[in-house]
Every structure is written in C-alpha cells, then in structure tokens.
Tab-separated table of C-alpha atoms in Angstrom:
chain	number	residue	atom	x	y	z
A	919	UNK	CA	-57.124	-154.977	-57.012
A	920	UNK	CA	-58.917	-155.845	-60.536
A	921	UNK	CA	-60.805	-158.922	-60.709
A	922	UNK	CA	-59.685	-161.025	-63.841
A	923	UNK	CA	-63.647	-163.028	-63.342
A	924	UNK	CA	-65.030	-160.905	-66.656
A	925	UNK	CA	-62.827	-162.396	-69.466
A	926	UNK	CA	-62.538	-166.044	-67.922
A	927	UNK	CA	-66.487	-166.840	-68.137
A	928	UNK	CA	-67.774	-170.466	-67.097
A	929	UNK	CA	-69.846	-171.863	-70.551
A	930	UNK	CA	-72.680	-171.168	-68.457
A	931	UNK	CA	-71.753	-167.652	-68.174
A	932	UNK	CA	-70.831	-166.854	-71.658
A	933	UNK	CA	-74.115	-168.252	-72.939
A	934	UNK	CA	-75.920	-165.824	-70.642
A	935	UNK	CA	-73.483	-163.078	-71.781
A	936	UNK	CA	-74.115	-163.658	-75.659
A	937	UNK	CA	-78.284	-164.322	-75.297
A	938	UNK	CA	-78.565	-161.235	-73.044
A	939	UNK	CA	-76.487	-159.254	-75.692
A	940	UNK	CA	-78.496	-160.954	-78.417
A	941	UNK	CA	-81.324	-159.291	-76.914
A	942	UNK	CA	-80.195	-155.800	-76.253
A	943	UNK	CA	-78.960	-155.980	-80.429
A	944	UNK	CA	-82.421	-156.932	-80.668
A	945	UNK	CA	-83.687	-154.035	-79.569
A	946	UNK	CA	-81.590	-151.389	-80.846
A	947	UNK	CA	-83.523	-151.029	-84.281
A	948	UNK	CA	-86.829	-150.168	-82.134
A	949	UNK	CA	-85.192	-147.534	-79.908
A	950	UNK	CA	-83.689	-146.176	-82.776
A	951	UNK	CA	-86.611	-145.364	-84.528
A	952	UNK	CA	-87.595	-143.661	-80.905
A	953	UNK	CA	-85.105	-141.545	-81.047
A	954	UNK	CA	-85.427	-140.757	-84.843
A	955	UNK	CA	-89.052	-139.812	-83.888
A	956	UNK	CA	-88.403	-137.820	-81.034
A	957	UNK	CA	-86.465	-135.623	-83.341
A	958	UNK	CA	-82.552	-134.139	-83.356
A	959	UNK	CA	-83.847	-131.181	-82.425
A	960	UNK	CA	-85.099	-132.430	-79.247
A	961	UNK	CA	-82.270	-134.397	-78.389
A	962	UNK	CA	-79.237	-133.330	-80.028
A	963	UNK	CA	-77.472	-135.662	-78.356
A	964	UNK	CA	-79.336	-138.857	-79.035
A	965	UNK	CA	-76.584	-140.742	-81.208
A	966	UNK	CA	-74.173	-140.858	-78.158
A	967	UNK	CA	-76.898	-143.680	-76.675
A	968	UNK	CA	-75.703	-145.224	-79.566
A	969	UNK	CA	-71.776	-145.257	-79.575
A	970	UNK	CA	-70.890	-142.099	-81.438
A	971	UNK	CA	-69.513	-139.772	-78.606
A	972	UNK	CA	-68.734	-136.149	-78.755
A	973	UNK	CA	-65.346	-134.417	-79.506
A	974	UNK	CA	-62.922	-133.747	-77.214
A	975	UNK	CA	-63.953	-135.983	-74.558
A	976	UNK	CA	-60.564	-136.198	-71.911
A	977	UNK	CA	-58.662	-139.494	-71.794
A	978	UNK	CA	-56.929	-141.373	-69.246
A	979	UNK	CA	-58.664	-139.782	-66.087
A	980	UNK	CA	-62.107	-140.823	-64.234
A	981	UNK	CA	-65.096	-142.176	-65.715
A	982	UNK	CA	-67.728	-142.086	-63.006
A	983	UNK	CA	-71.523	-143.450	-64.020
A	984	UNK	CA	-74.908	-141.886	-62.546
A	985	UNK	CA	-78.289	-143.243	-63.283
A	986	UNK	CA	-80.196	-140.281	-63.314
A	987	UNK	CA	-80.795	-137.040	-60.847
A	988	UNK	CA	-80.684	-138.406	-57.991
A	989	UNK	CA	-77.548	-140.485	-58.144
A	990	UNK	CA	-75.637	-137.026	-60.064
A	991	UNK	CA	-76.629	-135.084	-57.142
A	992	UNK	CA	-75.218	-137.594	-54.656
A	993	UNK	CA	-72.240	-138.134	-56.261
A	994	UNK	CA	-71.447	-134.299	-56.540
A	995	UNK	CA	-69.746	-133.922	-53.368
A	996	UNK	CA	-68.006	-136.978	-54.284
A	997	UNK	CA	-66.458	-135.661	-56.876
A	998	UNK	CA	-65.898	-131.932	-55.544
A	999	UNK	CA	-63.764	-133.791	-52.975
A	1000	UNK	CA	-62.052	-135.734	-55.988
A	1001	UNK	CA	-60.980	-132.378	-57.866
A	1002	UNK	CA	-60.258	-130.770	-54.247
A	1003	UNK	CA	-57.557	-133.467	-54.290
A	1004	UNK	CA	-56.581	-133.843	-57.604
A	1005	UNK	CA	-57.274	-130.119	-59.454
A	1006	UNK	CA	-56.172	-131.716	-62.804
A	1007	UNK	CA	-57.624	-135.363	-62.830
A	1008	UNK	CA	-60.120	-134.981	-65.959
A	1009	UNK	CA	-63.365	-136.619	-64.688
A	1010	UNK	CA	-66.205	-137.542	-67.044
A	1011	UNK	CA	-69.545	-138.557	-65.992
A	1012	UNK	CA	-71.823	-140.406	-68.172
A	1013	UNK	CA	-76.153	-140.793	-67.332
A	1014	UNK	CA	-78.583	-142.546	-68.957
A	1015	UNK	CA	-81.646	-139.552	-68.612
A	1016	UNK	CA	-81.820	-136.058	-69.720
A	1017	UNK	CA	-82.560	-134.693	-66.155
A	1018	UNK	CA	-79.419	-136.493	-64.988
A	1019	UNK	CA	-77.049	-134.445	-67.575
A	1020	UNK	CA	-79.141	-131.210	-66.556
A	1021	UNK	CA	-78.255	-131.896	-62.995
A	1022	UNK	CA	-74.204	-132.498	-63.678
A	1023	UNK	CA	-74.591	-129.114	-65.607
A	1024	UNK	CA	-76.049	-127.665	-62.498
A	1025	UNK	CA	-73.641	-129.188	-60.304
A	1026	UNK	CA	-70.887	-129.377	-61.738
A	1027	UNK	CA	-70.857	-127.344	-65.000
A	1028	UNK	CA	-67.327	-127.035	-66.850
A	1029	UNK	CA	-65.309	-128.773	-64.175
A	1030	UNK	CA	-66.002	-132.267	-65.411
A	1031	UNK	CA	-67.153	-133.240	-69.452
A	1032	UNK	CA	-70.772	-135.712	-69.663
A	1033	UNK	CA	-71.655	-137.631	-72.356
A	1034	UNK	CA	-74.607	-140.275	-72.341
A	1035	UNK	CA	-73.881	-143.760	-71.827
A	1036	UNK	CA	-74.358	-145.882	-74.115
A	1037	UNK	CA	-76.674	-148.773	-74.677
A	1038	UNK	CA	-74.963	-151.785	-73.267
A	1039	UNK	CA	-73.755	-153.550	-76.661
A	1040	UNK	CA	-70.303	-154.735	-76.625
A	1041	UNK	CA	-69.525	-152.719	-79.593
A	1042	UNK	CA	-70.554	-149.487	-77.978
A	1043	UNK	CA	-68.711	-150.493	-74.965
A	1044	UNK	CA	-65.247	-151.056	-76.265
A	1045	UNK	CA	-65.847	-147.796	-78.224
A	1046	UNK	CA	-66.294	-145.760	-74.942
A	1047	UNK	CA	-63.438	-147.124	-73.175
A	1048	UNK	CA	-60.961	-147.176	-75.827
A	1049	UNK	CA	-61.943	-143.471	-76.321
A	1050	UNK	CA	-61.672	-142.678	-73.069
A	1051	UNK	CA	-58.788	-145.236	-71.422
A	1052	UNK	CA	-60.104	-144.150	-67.628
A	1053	UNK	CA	-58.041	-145.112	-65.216
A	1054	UNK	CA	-60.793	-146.036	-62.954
A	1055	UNK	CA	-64.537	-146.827	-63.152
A	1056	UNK	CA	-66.638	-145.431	-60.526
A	1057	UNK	CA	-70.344	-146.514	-60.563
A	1058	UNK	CA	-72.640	-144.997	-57.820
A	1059	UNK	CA	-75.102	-146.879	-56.520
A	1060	UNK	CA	-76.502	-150.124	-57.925
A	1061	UNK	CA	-76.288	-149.616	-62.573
A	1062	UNK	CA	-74.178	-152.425	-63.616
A	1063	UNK	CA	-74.172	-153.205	-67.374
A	1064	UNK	CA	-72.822	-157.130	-68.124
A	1065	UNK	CA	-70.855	-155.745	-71.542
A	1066	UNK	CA	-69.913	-152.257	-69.910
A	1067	UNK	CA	-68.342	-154.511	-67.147
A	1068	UNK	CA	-66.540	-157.084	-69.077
A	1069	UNK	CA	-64.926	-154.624	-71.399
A	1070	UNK	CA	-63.497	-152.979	-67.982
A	1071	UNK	CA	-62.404	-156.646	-67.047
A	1072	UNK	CA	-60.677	-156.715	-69.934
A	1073	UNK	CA	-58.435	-153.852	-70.300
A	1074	UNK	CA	-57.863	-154.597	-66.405
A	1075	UNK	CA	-59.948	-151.304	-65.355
A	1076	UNK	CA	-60.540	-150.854	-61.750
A	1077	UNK	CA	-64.331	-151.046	-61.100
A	1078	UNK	CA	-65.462	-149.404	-57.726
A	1079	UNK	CA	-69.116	-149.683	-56.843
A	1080	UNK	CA	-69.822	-146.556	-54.335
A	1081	UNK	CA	-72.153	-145.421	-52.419
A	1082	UNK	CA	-73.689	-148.608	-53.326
A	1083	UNK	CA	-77.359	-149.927	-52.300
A	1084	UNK	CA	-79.538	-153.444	-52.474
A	1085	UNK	CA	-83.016	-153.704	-51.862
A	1086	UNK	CA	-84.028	-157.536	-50.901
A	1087	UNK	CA	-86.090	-156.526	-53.861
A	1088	UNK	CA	-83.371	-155.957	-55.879
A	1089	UNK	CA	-81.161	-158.796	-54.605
A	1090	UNK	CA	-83.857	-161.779	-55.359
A	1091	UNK	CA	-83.862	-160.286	-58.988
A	1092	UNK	CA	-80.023	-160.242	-59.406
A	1093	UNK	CA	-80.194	-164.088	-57.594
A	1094	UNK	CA	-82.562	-165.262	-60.728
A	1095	UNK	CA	-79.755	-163.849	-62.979
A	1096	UNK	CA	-76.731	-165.510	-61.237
A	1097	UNK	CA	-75.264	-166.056	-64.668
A	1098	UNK	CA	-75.008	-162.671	-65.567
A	1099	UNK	CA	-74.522	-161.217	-62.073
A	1100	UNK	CA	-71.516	-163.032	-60.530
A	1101	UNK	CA	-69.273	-162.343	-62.870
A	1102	UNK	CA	-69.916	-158.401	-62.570
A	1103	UNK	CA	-69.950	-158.891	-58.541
A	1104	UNK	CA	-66.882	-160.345	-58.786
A	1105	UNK	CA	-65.218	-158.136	-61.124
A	1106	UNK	CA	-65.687	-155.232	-58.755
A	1107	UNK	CA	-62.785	-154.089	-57.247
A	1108	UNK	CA	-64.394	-152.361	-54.205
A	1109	UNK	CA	-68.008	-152.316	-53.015
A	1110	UNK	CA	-68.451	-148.839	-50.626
A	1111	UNK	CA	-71.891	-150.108	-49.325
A	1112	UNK	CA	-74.471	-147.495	-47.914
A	1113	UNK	CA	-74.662	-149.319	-44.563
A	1114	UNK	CA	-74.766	-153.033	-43.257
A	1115	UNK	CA	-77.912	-154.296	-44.131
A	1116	UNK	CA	-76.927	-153.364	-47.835
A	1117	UNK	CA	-73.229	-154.979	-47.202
A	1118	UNK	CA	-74.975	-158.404	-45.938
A	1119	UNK	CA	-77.070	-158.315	-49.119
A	1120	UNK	CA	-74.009	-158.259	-51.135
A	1121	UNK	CA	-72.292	-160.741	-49.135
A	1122	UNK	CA	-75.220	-163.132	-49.518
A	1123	UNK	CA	-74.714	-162.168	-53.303
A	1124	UNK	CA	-71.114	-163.731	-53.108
A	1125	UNK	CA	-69.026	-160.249	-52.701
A	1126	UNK	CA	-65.592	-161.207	-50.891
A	1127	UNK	CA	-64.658	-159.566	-47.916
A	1128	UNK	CA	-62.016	-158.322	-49.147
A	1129	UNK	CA	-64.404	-156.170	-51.868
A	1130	UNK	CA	-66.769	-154.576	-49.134
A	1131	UNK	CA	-66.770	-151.824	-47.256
A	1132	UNK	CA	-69.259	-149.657	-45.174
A	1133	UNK	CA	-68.161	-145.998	-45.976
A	1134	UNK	CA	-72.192	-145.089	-45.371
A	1135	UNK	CA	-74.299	-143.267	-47.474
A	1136	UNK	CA	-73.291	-140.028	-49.291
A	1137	UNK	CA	-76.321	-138.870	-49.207
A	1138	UNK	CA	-76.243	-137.801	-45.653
A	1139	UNK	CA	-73.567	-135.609	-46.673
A	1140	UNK	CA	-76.069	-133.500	-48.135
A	1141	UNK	CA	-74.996	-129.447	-47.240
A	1142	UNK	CA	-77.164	-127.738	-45.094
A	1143	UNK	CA	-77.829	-124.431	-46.461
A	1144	UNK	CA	-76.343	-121.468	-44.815
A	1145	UNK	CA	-78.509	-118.374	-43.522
A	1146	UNK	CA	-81.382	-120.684	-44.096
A	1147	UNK	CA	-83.786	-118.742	-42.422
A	1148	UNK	CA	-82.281	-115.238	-44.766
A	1149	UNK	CA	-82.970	-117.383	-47.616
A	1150	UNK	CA	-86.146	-118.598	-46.900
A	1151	UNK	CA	-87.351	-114.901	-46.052
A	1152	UNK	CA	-85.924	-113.684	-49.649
A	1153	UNK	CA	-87.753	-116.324	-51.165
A	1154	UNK	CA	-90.843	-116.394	-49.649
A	1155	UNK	CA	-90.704	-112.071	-50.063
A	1156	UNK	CA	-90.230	-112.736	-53.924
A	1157	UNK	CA	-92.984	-115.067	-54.196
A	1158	UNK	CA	-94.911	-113.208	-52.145
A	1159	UNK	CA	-96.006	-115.775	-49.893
A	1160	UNK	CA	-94.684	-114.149	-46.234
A	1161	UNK	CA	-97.937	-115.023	-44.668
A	1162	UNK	CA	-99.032	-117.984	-46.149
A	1163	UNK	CA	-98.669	-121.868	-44.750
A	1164	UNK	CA	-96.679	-123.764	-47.476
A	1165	UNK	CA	-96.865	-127.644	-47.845
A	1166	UNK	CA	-94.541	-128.720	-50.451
A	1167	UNK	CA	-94.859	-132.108	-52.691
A	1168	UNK	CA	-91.360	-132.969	-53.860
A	1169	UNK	CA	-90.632	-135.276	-56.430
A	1170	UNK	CA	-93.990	-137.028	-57.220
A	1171	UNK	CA	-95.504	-139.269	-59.318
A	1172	UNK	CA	-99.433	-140.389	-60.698
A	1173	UNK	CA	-101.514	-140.300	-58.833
A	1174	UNK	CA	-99.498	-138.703	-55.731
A	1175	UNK	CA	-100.600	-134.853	-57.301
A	1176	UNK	CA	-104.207	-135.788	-57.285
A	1177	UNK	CA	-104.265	-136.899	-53.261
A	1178	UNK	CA	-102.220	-133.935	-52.559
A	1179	UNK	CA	-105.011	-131.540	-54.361
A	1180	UNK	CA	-107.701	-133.205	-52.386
A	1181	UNK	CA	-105.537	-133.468	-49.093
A	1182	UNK	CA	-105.141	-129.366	-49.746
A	1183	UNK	CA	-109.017	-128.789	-50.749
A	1184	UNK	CA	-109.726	-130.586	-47.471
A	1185	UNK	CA	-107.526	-128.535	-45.126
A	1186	UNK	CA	-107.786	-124.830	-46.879
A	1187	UNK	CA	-111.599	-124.830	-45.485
A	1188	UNK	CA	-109.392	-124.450	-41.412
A	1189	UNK	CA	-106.584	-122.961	-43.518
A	1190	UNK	CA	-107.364	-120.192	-45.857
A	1191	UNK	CA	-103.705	-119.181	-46.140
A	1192	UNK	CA	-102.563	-122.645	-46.972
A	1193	UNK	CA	-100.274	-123.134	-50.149
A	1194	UNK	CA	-99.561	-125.937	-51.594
A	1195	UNK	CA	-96.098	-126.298	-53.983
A	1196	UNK	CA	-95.936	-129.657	-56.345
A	1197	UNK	CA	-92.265	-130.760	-58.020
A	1198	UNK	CA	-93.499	-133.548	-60.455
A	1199	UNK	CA	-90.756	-135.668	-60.859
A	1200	UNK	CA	-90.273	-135.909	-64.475
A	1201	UNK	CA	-90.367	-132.916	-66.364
A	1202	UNK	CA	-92.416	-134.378	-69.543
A	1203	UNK	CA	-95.496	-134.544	-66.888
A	1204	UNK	CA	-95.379	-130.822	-66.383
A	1205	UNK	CA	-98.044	-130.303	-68.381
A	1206	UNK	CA	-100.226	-132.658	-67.517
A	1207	UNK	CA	-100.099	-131.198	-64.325
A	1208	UNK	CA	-100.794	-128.368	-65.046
A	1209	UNK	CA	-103.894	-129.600	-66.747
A	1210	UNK	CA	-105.028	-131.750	-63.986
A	1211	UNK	CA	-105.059	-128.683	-61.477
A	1212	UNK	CA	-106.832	-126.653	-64.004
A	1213	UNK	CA	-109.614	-129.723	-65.011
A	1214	UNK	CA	-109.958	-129.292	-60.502
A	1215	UNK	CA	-110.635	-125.282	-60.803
A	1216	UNK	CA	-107.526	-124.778	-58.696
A	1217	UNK	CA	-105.557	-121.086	-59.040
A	1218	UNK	CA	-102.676	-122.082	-60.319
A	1219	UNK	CA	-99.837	-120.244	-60.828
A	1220	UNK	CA	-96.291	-121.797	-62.789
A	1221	UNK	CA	-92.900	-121.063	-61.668
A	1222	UNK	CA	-91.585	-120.534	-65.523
A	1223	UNK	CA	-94.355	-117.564	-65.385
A	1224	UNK	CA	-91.816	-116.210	-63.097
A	1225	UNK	CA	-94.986	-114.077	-61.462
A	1226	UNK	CA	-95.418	-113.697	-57.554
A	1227	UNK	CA	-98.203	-115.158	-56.224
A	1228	UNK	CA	-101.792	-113.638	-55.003
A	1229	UNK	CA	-103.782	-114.037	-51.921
A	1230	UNK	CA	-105.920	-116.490	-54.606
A	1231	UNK	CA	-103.183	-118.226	-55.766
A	1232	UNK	CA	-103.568	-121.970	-54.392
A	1233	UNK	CA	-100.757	-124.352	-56.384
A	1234	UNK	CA	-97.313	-123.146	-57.505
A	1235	UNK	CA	-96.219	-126.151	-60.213
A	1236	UNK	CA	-92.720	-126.082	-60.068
A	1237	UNK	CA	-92.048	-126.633	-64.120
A	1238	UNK	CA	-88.652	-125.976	-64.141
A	1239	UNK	CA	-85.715	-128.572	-63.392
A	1240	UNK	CA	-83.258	-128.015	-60.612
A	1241	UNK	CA	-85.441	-126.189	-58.135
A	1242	UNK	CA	-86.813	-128.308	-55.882
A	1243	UNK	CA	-84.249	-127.791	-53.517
A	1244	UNK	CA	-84.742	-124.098	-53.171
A	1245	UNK	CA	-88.319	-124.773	-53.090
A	1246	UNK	CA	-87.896	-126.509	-50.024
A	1247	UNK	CA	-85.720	-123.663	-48.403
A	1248	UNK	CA	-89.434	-122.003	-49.069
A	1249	UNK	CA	-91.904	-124.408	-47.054
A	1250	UNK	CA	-93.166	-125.242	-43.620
A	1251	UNK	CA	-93.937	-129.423	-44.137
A	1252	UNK	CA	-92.883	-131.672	-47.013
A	1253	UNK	CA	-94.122	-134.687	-48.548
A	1254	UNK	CA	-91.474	-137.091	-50.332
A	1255	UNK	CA	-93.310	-138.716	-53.224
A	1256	UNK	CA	-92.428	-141.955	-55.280
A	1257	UNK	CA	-93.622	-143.108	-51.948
A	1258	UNK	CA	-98.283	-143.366	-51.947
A	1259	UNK	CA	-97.054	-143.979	-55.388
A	1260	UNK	CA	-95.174	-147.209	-55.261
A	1261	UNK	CA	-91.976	-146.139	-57.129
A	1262	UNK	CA	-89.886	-146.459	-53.668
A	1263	UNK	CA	-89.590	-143.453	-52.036
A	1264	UNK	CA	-87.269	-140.273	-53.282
A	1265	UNK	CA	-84.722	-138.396	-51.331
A	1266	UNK	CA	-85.814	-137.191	-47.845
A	1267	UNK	CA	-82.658	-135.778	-46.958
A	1268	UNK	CA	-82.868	-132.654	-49.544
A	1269	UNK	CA	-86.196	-131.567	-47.098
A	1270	UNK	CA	-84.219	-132.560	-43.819
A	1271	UNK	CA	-81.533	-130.570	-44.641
A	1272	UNK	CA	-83.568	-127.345	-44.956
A	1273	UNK	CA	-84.947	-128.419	-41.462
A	1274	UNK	CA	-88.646	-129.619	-42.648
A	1275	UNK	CA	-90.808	-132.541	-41.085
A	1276	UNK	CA	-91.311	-134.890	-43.650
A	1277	UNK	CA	-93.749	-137.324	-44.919
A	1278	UNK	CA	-93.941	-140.210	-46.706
A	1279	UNK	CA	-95.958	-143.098	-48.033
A	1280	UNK	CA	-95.510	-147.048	-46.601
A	1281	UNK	CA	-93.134	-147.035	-50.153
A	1282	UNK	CA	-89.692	-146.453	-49.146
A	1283	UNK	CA	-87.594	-148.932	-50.308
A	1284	UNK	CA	-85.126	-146.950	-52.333
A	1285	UNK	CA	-83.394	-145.406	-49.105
A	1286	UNK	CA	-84.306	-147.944	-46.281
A	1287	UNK	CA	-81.725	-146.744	-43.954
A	1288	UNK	CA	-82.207	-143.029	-44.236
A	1289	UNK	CA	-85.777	-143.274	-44.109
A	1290	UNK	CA	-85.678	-145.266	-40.884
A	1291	UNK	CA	-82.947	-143.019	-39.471
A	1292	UNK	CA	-84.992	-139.880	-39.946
A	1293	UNK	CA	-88.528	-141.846	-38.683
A	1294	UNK	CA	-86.450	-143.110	-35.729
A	1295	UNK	CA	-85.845	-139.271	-34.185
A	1296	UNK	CA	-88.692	-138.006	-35.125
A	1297	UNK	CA	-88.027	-136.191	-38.184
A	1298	UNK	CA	-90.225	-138.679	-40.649
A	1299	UNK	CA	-93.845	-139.770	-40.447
A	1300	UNK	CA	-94.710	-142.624	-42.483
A	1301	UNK	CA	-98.085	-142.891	-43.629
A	1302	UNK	CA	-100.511	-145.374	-45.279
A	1303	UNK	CA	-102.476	-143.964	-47.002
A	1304	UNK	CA	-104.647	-140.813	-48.556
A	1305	UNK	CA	-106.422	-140.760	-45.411
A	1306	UNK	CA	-103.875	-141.159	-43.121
A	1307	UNK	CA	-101.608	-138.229	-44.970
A	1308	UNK	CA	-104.640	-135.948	-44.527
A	1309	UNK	CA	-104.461	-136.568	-40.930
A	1310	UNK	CA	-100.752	-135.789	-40.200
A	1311	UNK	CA	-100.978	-132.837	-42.543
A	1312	UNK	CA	-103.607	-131.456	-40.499
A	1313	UNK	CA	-101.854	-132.433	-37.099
A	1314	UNK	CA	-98.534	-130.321	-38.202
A	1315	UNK	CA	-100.397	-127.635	-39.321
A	1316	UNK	CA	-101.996	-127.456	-35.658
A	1317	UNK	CA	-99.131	-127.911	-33.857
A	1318	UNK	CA	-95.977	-125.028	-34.910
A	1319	UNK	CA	-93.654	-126.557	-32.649
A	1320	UNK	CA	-93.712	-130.319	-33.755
A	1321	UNK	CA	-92.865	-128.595	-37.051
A	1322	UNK	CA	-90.042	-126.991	-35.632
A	1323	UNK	CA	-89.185	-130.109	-33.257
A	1324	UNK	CA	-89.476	-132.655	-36.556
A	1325	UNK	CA	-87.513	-130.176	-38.243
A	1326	UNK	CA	-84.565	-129.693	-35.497
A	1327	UNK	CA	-83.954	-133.858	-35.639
A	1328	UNK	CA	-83.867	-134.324	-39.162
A	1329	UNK	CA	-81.433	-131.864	-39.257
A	1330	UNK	CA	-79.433	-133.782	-35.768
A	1331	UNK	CA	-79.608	-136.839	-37.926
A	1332	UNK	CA	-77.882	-135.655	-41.014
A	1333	UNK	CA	-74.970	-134.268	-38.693
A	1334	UNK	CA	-74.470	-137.330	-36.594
A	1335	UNK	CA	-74.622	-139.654	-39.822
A	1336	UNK	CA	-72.325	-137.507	-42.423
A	1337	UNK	CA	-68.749	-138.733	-43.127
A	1338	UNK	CA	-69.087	-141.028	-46.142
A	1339	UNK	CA	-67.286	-139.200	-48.901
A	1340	UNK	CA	-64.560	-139.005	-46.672
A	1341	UNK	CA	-64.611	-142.384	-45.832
A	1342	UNK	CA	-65.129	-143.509	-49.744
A	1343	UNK	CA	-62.674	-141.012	-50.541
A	1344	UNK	CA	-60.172	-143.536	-48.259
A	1345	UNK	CA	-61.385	-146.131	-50.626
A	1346	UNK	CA	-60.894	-144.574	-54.202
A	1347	UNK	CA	-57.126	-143.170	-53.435
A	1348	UNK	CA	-56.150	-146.061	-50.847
C-alpha cells in the first residue's frame, strides 16, 4: 500500500511545503560554516549532512532511519530479525548524531552500511534516494522529514513508521502544523504503534485504520543478559569493587550529575562503601564532568584510565560510548536520567533487563507506557524531586531484598510484554 497524498498537495499544502523548505535553505549557509569550524578532522564525515554520500553505498535494498542512540539500539533486533530472514537484503541505516552511527557500529558493524542523513532539502533528498532506490523506507519511532517524505511519495516508496510513539506533547505540535503533517501521515504506508494510547494519538491525527497497527514496543524486546550474575562478578572483580554498594546514574543530563553528587555525599556518611557510577548522556559533556566532580573534591576515577578502583575511589565517570549497558550488569540501584532533568525520561528497560530497581524523575514522557508498566509491578519508583530521590536511595540501600524484589519484576515485565519485532516483522514482509 503507498499513499499517492505526497505529490498531489492541496495549495495550502504546497505553500507550507515550499516556506518550510525556504527555511531549511535558509539555514544551510549557517550550519555549514558549523561544520567548517568544527573541522574535517573531527568529522570526516560532515559533507554527507549535506548530500554528498559515500562510495559504495548498496542499492535497491532497505533504508531504515534512526534518530540517534537510542532509536539504533531499538531497532537492532529489528533488523537482526530482518537479515535472519533475508541473509542478502542490503540494509542501510542513516542517523542524524555521531553517537547514533557509533552505536550501529557497535551493533551492527559490517552487516549493514550507515551514512548520515541528510538535511531535509529537496535536493539532498532526491540525491539519497536516487542513489540508493530502497525498496522500502523504515523510520523508527516518530523523525519524519516533509521533503524526505515526499520524494518517497514520489518514486512510490513504501514508508513504514515502526515502533512508532506520540506524546500528547508531541501530537498538539504536529496539530499546529497540519499543513505539513497530513500529508506525511497520510503517505505512510503502515504505522506499527508502541501501544494504544500512542495508536489513538495517531488516529486523532487522521491515520486510517487501515495504516495502524499495535505490534508494541521493541524496546521490551531488550535481551536479558545471560550468566548475569558471572558477569557482574567479572566485572565488579576487574574494577575492583566486590564489596562496595554501587548506585549507577545512566544517561543524564545538567544538572541531574550535581543532585546525584550531593544525593551520594549525603548517604556515604551511613555508607562508607557506597559507589556511585555516572553515564552523561552526551559524550561532549565528559569533561565537564569530570571537572564538576573535581571543583566538589570527589575521588574520581575515569573509565578511559582503564585503572581499578581504590577503597577511596568515590565516582567512576563512564567517558567512553557504548558502555552503559555493561555498567549496569555492574550495579545494585539505577537512576534513569533525562528525567529530574526535564528532557523526558531515557530508557529504563536497559537497567530492568540486568534486574535493577530503578528510579526516575516526575519527567517521563518519552516512554509513557514502559515507564508505567515497570512502576505498576514494582520495578520503578518515580520521584519528585532532589529530596525525594535522596529518600528512596536511602530506603533501597536499607532494605537488600526490595532491591532484589524491584529487580525480579522489572525483569517479569520485560518477559510478559516482549513480542513486538515479531509482530512488526508480520508487518514489514506481510
């Protein structure tokens, strides 16, 4: 089914199409001379934002679209189960950050090709599909791009929106574009929504039945780690940290690093063995970090150092990409951030699945569903505030087995939720 809507535009829509293209031309010059700035040597790949792709890209395979880290590391076993299926389909993914084309290496590494996407010009557009003639478009998530979309609508290119969420948030700012939005809605073949509420949003949108489909979220498909309990032992021996309590900040933002270093000067007075492990979520803020827990006199010790830690050793700064995960494996109690911090809440999955109570901030409306899923068993507590975080900090470090109990029904709800790749996978080959 492809939607003929994005090359038969109302006036209405066309005059939104050309001013909001107008605008993007506009500013190409300025993030040009960003990039220029930045340097090649920085970002060697900077001219693909622009239209001028690498060699040897594949043609006439899959052309699936991630934001950033997050939405690669969903999509993963997405597209694991693709190539499981089809060993030979050539599959390239295209991000918009640096971390996210780190992550597909991680993930992924030679079985699919990545190039950036570029910025949405019409130009640039056409230039990446006629390179690349996909046979479908898969997007995951919620990144549409008005030219990116109409040049699929008109070479006739399936579109399939998976794993796909909306915020009420999001959906009131897509309603004050209806101009620009309907005629991407519409041109999507299929919409694999994350779960009802988001489905309803998109129906209130204007999607067609006939376009949605709960498949649930990926996400939940997360894999649980093996012999997590061997692993956590081998990397708790390496860092030397066998005997020490281990709270974990994954993912976080300003000012979530300061709370956390007062919330751990606090407790460590009751908790001398108390460790605390911060993940910053953009790697350009390593530094700065780093500086703030040396301007607070705290022991710090980086992972890059690649040195075990010492009884004195109070903050491990994760500076490396990729290694949050297996720095969860490592911890007894996990804090999500992008949530005190109103950015909308990260992934609290990747902590569930290595068995971990979890908290978060009142900010969680990037994953509404799985957030309530894992507060409704027990497995998330959502706090406030700075205070209130202190609090439940200190109450799981008191109590072992509500560690162990949160930890048991995270892990209950990831089994009795999983399914969706299957269930998308129904969609992409049906």
């Amino acid at each position: 089914m492809v939607s003929t809507s994005l090359y038969k535009l109302s006036v209405k829509q066309h005059l939104a199409l050309l001013g909001y293209s107008a605008l993007v031309w506009s500013l190409l010059p300025v993030l040009f001379i960003r990039q220029l700035l930045k340097g090649v040597r920085k970002d060697p790949k900077w001219a693909q934002r622009f239209g001028v792709l690498p060699d040897k890209l594949p043609t006439g395979g899959w052309l699936i679209h991630c934001v950033s880290v997050g939405e690669v590391t969903a999509a993963a076993g997405l597209i694991k189960a693709i190539l499981k299926r089809q060993p030979e389909l050539p599959i390239v993914i295209t991000t918009t950050t640096d971390t996210g084309a780190e992550q597909v290496n991680s993930l992924l590494g030679d079985r699919v090709r990545h190039c950036y996407l570029p910025y949405d010009t019409g130009w640039a557009m056409n230039r990446l599909l006629r390179r690349l003639a996909p046979k479908r478009v898969v997007i995951m998530e919620v990144e549409l791009w008005p030219n990116m979309m109409r040049q699929c609508g008109l070479r006739q290119i399936p579109v399939y929106l998976v794993n796909a969420r909306m915020t009420e948030r999001s959906a009131a700012r897509y309603q004050s574009f209806g101009a620009l939005f309907q005629p991407m809605l519409q041109g999507l073949s299929r919409i694999c929504a994350q779960g009802e509420r988001d489905a309803i949003q998109y129906r209130n949108l204007g999607a067609s039945e006939d376009q949605l489909v709960d498949t649930g979220n990926m996400k939940f498909d997360i894999a649980i780690p093996h012999q997590a309990k061997e692993q956590r032992a081998d990397l708790r021996r390496r860092w030397a940290i066998e005997n020490r309590l281990v709270i974990i900040g994954g993912s976080t933002h300003d000012p979530e690093e300061m709370t956390l270093l007062r919330t751990y000067r606090a407790l460590r007075k009751n908790w001398p063995q108390l460790l605390l492990v911060l993940v910053p979520r953009h790697p350009q803020r390593f530094d700065s970090v780093a500086d703030l827990c040396e301007k607070q006199g705290v022991n710090l010790i980086r992972l890059s150092q690649n040195t075990p830690c010492t009884s004195e050793t109070e903050v491990l700064l994760a500076d490396q990409m990729g290694k949050l995960n297996q720095l969860y494996l490592l911890a007894d109690l996990a804090f999500v951030g992008g949530s005190l911090a109103d950015r909308g809440g990260h992934n609290a999955l990747e902590p569930a699945a290595c068995g971990l109570p979890i908290i978060m901030g009142p900010n969680q409306y990037n994953n509404p569903m799985i957030c309530q899923a894992l507060e409704d068993v027990g497995a998330l507590c959502s706090v406030e505030d700075a205070a209130e975080l202190q609090r439940q900090i200190r109450d799981c470090l008191l109590n072992p087995n509500l560690r162990q109990q949160s930890g048991r029904a995270g892990l209950r709800a990831i089994e009795r939720n999983s399914g969706a790749i299957e269930k998308t996978l129904a969609v992409l080959f049906g």
